[in-house]
Amino acid sequence: MQPPRGRQNGSELLPQGRLPSHSPPRKRQRQVDDENTPDIYRRLLDKLQEGGEGFEMDEPIVEPMSADWRAGNAMAKSVIKELKYQPRYIPRAGELVMFVRVLDDDETLAWDVTLGTWNRFNLRNSEWVEPPSWEAGVVTELPTEPIEETDLTRTASNKSSVVNSGFRIEPLPQPGSIAKHHSKKHCYIPLHALRPMVLWRECLAPIKAAEYRATTRFKGKIVPDAGPNATVFCRGAYLGPEFLLIGDAVRLTPHPQEQPQTAVTDILVITAIKLRLVNICEANDNDYDDGRPYNTCLHFAGHAFTLDSARSYDSIGKQPLPARSPLLPPGISKYGTWYHVHDPSADPATRQEVPFTRILGRLPEYSAMKSWFTPPQVPNAKPPKPSNLLSISTGLAGTFKAREHALHNDPRIERDLGKTWMWADTRIEALDLWEVNGKWVGVKDDMRAEALKKFRKGIYVNGGAHPAAARVEPALPAISERGTGMMASSGGAEGAAEASGRGSEEESDDDVVDDALMRDGTTGGSAEEEEESGDDEVEEGDGLPDMSMRGQQHTVAKKPELIELSDDDD
């Protein structure tokens, strides 16, 4: 018999093959993404879990090693400040719209009662012309000239070229397909030739589905996400075709258990956008292996109002809001008489919190809806009757149909795993775009890898992620002490809610926006998941709040808060 293989100098022979069981465990891999950018969420969660019971933390979310954060942080702050004061009917960059490519100077789109859709109307001759051809597109550039309410019906005579006064629209390509040639057929479109994507069904009412143009076939839902927990407070999120911000009034789909699914009665004025990180204890600490990850869910919280007096807090609507109530955004009081869903005198801090699945979309000003759905006055004809589409329910049926269409036709939705929504880290990924404004983006950006190498080389030369690097990065805004951001707790979900109620969210001129948080949707809880909570409300101000993570670990046992997760949670 041959002697066992091993060392021949008389020392103990080592067994061949697997190491002894007392060997140290394999070291966790670096928590970085595919582009070697550190995972800021995992770093903060690690710190939370290492703190032990009673640990509190309040940290800003800053990503000095992220090229996207450094490049987009200041720009995002400027853009959101500007959007805050714009009317809600103006499309925002990255949103999906329906548009008509060809309209003469004397033409506009007017509501045709006979056809039940918009038709081309000659303003000079006051007569109908041939029907328009609708397309679906992405807003990639905004006008350089100011937008006025009169632009809803026609371009004002004092406007210059449509390149300056119009929106650059790139036709929407099919997600999940290599056919992206439609994106190259961009055009500049005036505001009166655009309609929100939520009204796609009204645009295509007289057209059979088989005759839809290629760019209109693939619209729909392109979206988006007891123990330690964390909540990221965001300033905005792309949800479906729209970019939603704090301060927006959004329509809520009918409650699945309480209301018929045919009409909208409730709205929510957003005061908080929450990305909850839950089930952290059950997850492993390596987010880049095949183990169980923590779950995320996206919620919107705010002041709730209703047009249905029976749904008011007193069930009889004895205390309606004044017509010019400061609680309502400008321009929506004319939809009807609004009532408080929650008693304002009982607890002014009460908010309603709903999962993202109940968000129908922004509620435009009544003047915009009136402009879109009021038929024109034709000579020798009776005055047009007011349209019954001047309602907050308009677009509900189309949205339900679009979501169903996307569920069965978007190949990126993992239906075999029970998923019914798709979410992405960026708008580019969500819309599966290869080219924007003539530049390759996303998976087709061949220069990005080389640019990231140069970026990191410059960062390390200038001091890396060390705080001293701020001296050579003057464009990086300073961090204020408090503000909207990431709040964490190791005392259960109720502890997180308690921590978030400790003070109001303050704004500062020296604040930061984390580009990763302004992601295109995230997965969220079930449609039934609603709660009332005293959230931190971001008060209106001149600046953007910074992104921070705060919370604590409780030593006293508290009643846990039930957070339900749907199949779409990730």
Coordinates of N, CA and C in Angstrom, one line a residue, residues 213-304:
R213 N -50.2 52.7 -34.3 CA -48.9 52.9 -34.8 C -47.9 52.1 -33.9
A214 N -46.7 51.7 -34.4 CA -45.8 50.9 -33.6 C -45.4 51.5 -32.3
T215 N -45.3 52.8 -32.2 CA -44.8 53.4 -31.0 C -45.9 53.5 -30.0
T216 N -47.2 53.2 -30.3 CA -48.3 53.3 -29.3 C -48.6 51.9 -28.8
R217 N -48.0 50.8 -29.3 CA -48.4 49.5 -28.9 C -47.7 49.1 -27.6
F218 N -46.7 49.7 -27.2 CA -45.9 49.2 -26.1 C -45.9 50.1 -24.9
K219 N -46.9 51.0 -24.9 CA -47.0 51.8 -23.7 C -47.6 51.0 -22.5
G220 N -47.8 51.7 -21.4 CA -48.4 50.9 -20.3 C -47.5 51.0 -19.1
K221 N -47.5 50.0 -18.4 CA -46.8 49.9 -17.1 C -45.3 49.6 -17.3
I222 N -44.5 50.7 -17.4 CA -43.1 50.5 -17.4 C -42.6 51.2 -16.1
V223 N -42.4 50.4 -15.1 CA -42.2 51.0 -13.8 C -41.1 50.3 -13.1
P224 N -41.6 51.0 -12.2 CA -41.1 50.4 -11.4 C -42.2 49.5 -11.2
D225 N -40.0 50.2 -5.8 CA -39.8 49.0 -5.2 C -40.5 49.1 -4.0
A226 N -40.1 42.1 11.8 CA -39.7 42.7 13.1 C -38.2 42.6 13.3
G227 N -37.5 43.7 13.6 CA -36.0 43.7 13.6 C -35.5 45.0 13.0
P228 N -34.3 45.1 12.6 CA -33.7 46.3 12.0 C -34.5 46.6 10.7
N229 N -34.7 47.9 10.5 CA -35.4 48.3 9.3 C -34.9 49.7 8.9
A230 N -35.2 50.1 7.7 CA -34.7 51.5 7.3 C -35.7 52.0 6.3
T231 N -35.8 53.3 6.3 CA -36.7 54.0 5.3 C -35.9 55.1 4.6
V232 N -36.0 55.1 3.3 CA -35.3 56.2 2.5 C -36.4 57.2 2.2
F233 N -36.3 58.4 2.6 CA -37.2 59.4 2.2 C -36.7 60.1 0.9
C234 N -37.5 60.0 -0.2 CA -37.1 60.5 -1.5 C -37.8 61.8 -1.8
R235 N -37.2 62.5 -2.7 CA -37.8 63.7 -3.2 C -38.7 63.5 -4.4
G236 N -38.4 62.4 -5.2 CA -39.2 62.1 -6.4 C -39.0 60.7 -6.8
A237 N -39.8 60.2 -7.7 CA -39.7 58.9 -8.2 C -40.5 58.8 -9.5
Y238 N -39.9 58.1 -10.5 CA -40.6 57.8 -11.7 C -41.5 56.6 -11.5
L239 N -42.8 56.9 -11.7 CA -43.8 55.8 -11.5 C -44.7 55.7 -12.8
G240 N -44.5 54.6 -13.5 CA -45.3 54.5 -14.8 C -44.8 55.6 -15.7
P241 N -45.7 56.3 -16.4 CA -45.2 57.3 -17.4 C -44.8 58.6 -16.8
E242 N -44.9 58.8 -15.4 CA -44.8 60.2 -14.9 C -43.7 60.2 -13.8
F243 N -43.2 61.4 -13.6 CA -42.2 61.7 -12.5 C -42.9 62.4 -11.4
L244 N -43.1 61.8 -10.3 CA -43.8 62.4 -9.2 C -42.9 63.0 -8.1
L245 N -43.3 64.2 -7.6 CA -42.5 64.9 -6.7 C -43.4 65.2 -5.4
I246 N -42.7 65.5 -4.3 CA -43.3 65.9 -3.1 C -44.0 67.2 -3.4
G247 N -45.3 67.4 -3.0 CA -46.1 68.5 -3.3 C -47.1 68.3 -4.4
D248 N -46.9 67.2 -5.2 CA -47.9 66.9 -6.3 C -49.2 66.4 -5.7
A249 N -50.3 66.7 -6.4 CA -51.5 66.1 -6.0 C -51.7 64.9 -7.0
V250 N -51.9 63.7 -6.5 CA -52.0 62.6 -7.3 C -53.4 61.9 -7.1
R251 N -53.9 61.3 -8.1 CA -55.2 60.6 -8.0 C -55.0 59.2 -7.5
L252 N -55.9 58.8 -6.6 CA -55.7 57.4 -6.1 C -56.8 56.5 -6.8
T253 N -56.4 55.3 -7.2 CA -57.3 54.4 -7.8 C -58.3 54.0 -6.7
P254 N -59.5 53.6 -7.0 CA -60.5 53.2 -6.0 C -60.0 52.1 -5.1
H255 N -60.3 52.2 -3.8 CA -59.9 51.2 -2.9 C -60.5 49.9 -3.3
P256 N -59.7 48.8 -3.4 CA -60.3 47.5 -3.9 C -61.3 46.9 -3.1
Q257 N -61.4 47.2 -1.7 CA -62.4 46.6 -0.9 C -63.5 47.5 -0.5
E258 N -63.4 48.8 -0.8 CA -64.3 49.8 -0.3 C -65.1 50.5 -1.4
Q259 N -64.6 50.5 -2.7 CA -65.2 51.3 -3.7 C -65.3 50.5 -5.0
P260 N -66.3 50.9 -5.8 CA -66.3 50.3 -7.2 C -65.1 50.8 -8.0
Q261 N -64.6 49.9 -8.9 CA -63.4 50.2 -9.6 C -63.7 51.0 -10.9
T262 N -64.7 51.9 -10.9 CA -65.1 52.6 -12.1 C -64.9 54.1 -12.0
A263 N -64.7 54.7 -10.8 CA -64.6 56.1 -10.6 C -63.6 56.5 -9.5
V264 N -62.9 57.6 -9.7 CA -61.9 58.1 -8.8 C -62.6 59.2 -7.9
T265 N -62.4 59.1 -6.6 CA -63.0 60.2 -5.7 C -61.9 60.8 -4.9
D266 N -60.8 60.1 -4.6 CA -59.8 60.6 -3.7 C -58.5 61.0 -4.3
I267 N -57.9 62.0 -3.7 CA -56.5 62.4 -4.1 C -55.6 62.5 -2.9
L268 N -54.3 62.5 -3.2 CA -53.3 62.6 -2.1 C -52.3 63.7 -2.5
V269 N -52.2 64.6 -1.6 CA -51.1 65.7 -1.8 C -49.9 65.1 -1.1
I270 N -48.9 64.8 -1.9 CA -47.7 64.0 -1.4 C -46.9 64.9 -0.5
T271 N -46.6 64.3 0.7 CA -45.7 64.9 1.7 C -44.5 64.1 1.9
A272 N -44.5 62.8 1.5 CA -43.4 61.9 1.7 C -43.4 60.8 0.7
I273 N -42.3 60.4 0.2 CA -42.1 59.3 -0.7 C -41.1 58.4 0.0
K274 N -41.6 57.2 0.4 CA -40.8 56.3 1.2 C -40.4 55.0 0.5
L275 N -39.1 54.8 0.5 CA -38.6 53.5 0.1 C -38.2 52.7 1.3
R276 N -39.1 51.7 1.7 CA -38.8 51.0 3.0 C -37.9 49.8 2.7
L277 N -37.0 49.6 3.5 CA -36.1 48.4 3.5 C -36.5 47.5 4.7
V278 N -37.1 46.3 4.4 CA -37.6 45.5 5.5 C -37.0 44.1 5.4
N279 N -37.3 43.3 6.4 CA -36.9 41.9 6.5 C -35.3 41.9 6.4
I280 N -34.7 42.8 7.1 CA -33.2 42.9 7.1 C -32.6 41.8 7.9
C281 N -33.3 41.4 9.0 CA -32.7 40.3 9.8 C -32.7 39.0 9.1
E282 N -33.8 38.7 8.3 CA -33.9 37.4 7.6 C -33.0 37.4 6.4
A283 N -32.4 38.5 6.0 CA -31.6 38.5 4.8 C -30.1 38.3 5.2
N284 N -29.3 37.8 4.3 CA -27.9 37.7 4.6 C -27.2 39.0 4.3
D285 N -26.0 39.2 4.7 CA -25.3 40.5 4.6 C -24.6 40.6 3.3
N286 N -24.8 39.7 2.3 CA -24.1 39.8 1.0 C -25.2 40.0 0.0
D287 N -25.3 41.2 -0.5 CA -26.4 41.5 -1.5 C -26.0 41.2 -2.9
Y288 N -24.9 40.5 -3.1 CA -24.4 40.2 -4.5 C -24.2 38.7 -4.6
D289 N -24.9 37.9 -3.9 CA -24.8 36.5 -4.1 C -26.2 36.0 -4.3
D290 N -26.4 34.7 -4.2 CA -27.7 34.1 -4.5 C -28.5 33.9 -3.2
G291 N -28.0 34.4 -2.1 CA -28.8 34.3 -0.9 C -30.0 35.2 -0.8
R292 N -30.7 35.1 0.3 CA -31.9 35.9 0.4 C -31.6 37.4 0.7
P293 N -32.2 38.3 -0.1 CA -31.9 39.7 0.1 C -33.0 40.3 1.0
Y294 N -32.7 41.6 1.4 CA -33.8 42.3 2.1 C -34.8 42.7 1.1
N295 N -36.0 43.1 1.6 CA -37.1 43.5 0.7 C -37.3 45.0 0.7
T296 N -37.8 45.5 -0.4 CA -38.1 46.9 -0.5 C -39.5 47.1 -0.9
C297 N -40.1 48.2 -0.5 CA -41.5 48.5 -0.9 C -41.6 50.1 -0.9
L298 N -42.3 50.5 -1.9 CA -42.4 52.0 -2.2 C -43.8 52.5 -1.8
H299 N -43.8 53.4 -0.9 CA -45.1 54.0 -0.4 C -45.1 55.5 -0.6
F300 N -46.3 56.0 -0.7 CA -46.5 57.5 -0.8 C -47.4 57.9 0.3
A301 N -47.1 59.0 1.0 CA -47.8 59.4 2.2 C -48.2 60.9 1.9
G302 N -49.3 61.4 2.5 CA -49.6 62.8 2.4 C -51.0 63.0 2.9
H303 N -51.5 64.2 2.6 CA -52.9 64.7 3.0 C -53.9 64.1 2.0
A304 N -54.9 63.5 2.5 CA -55.9 62.9 1.6 C -57.2 63.7 1.6

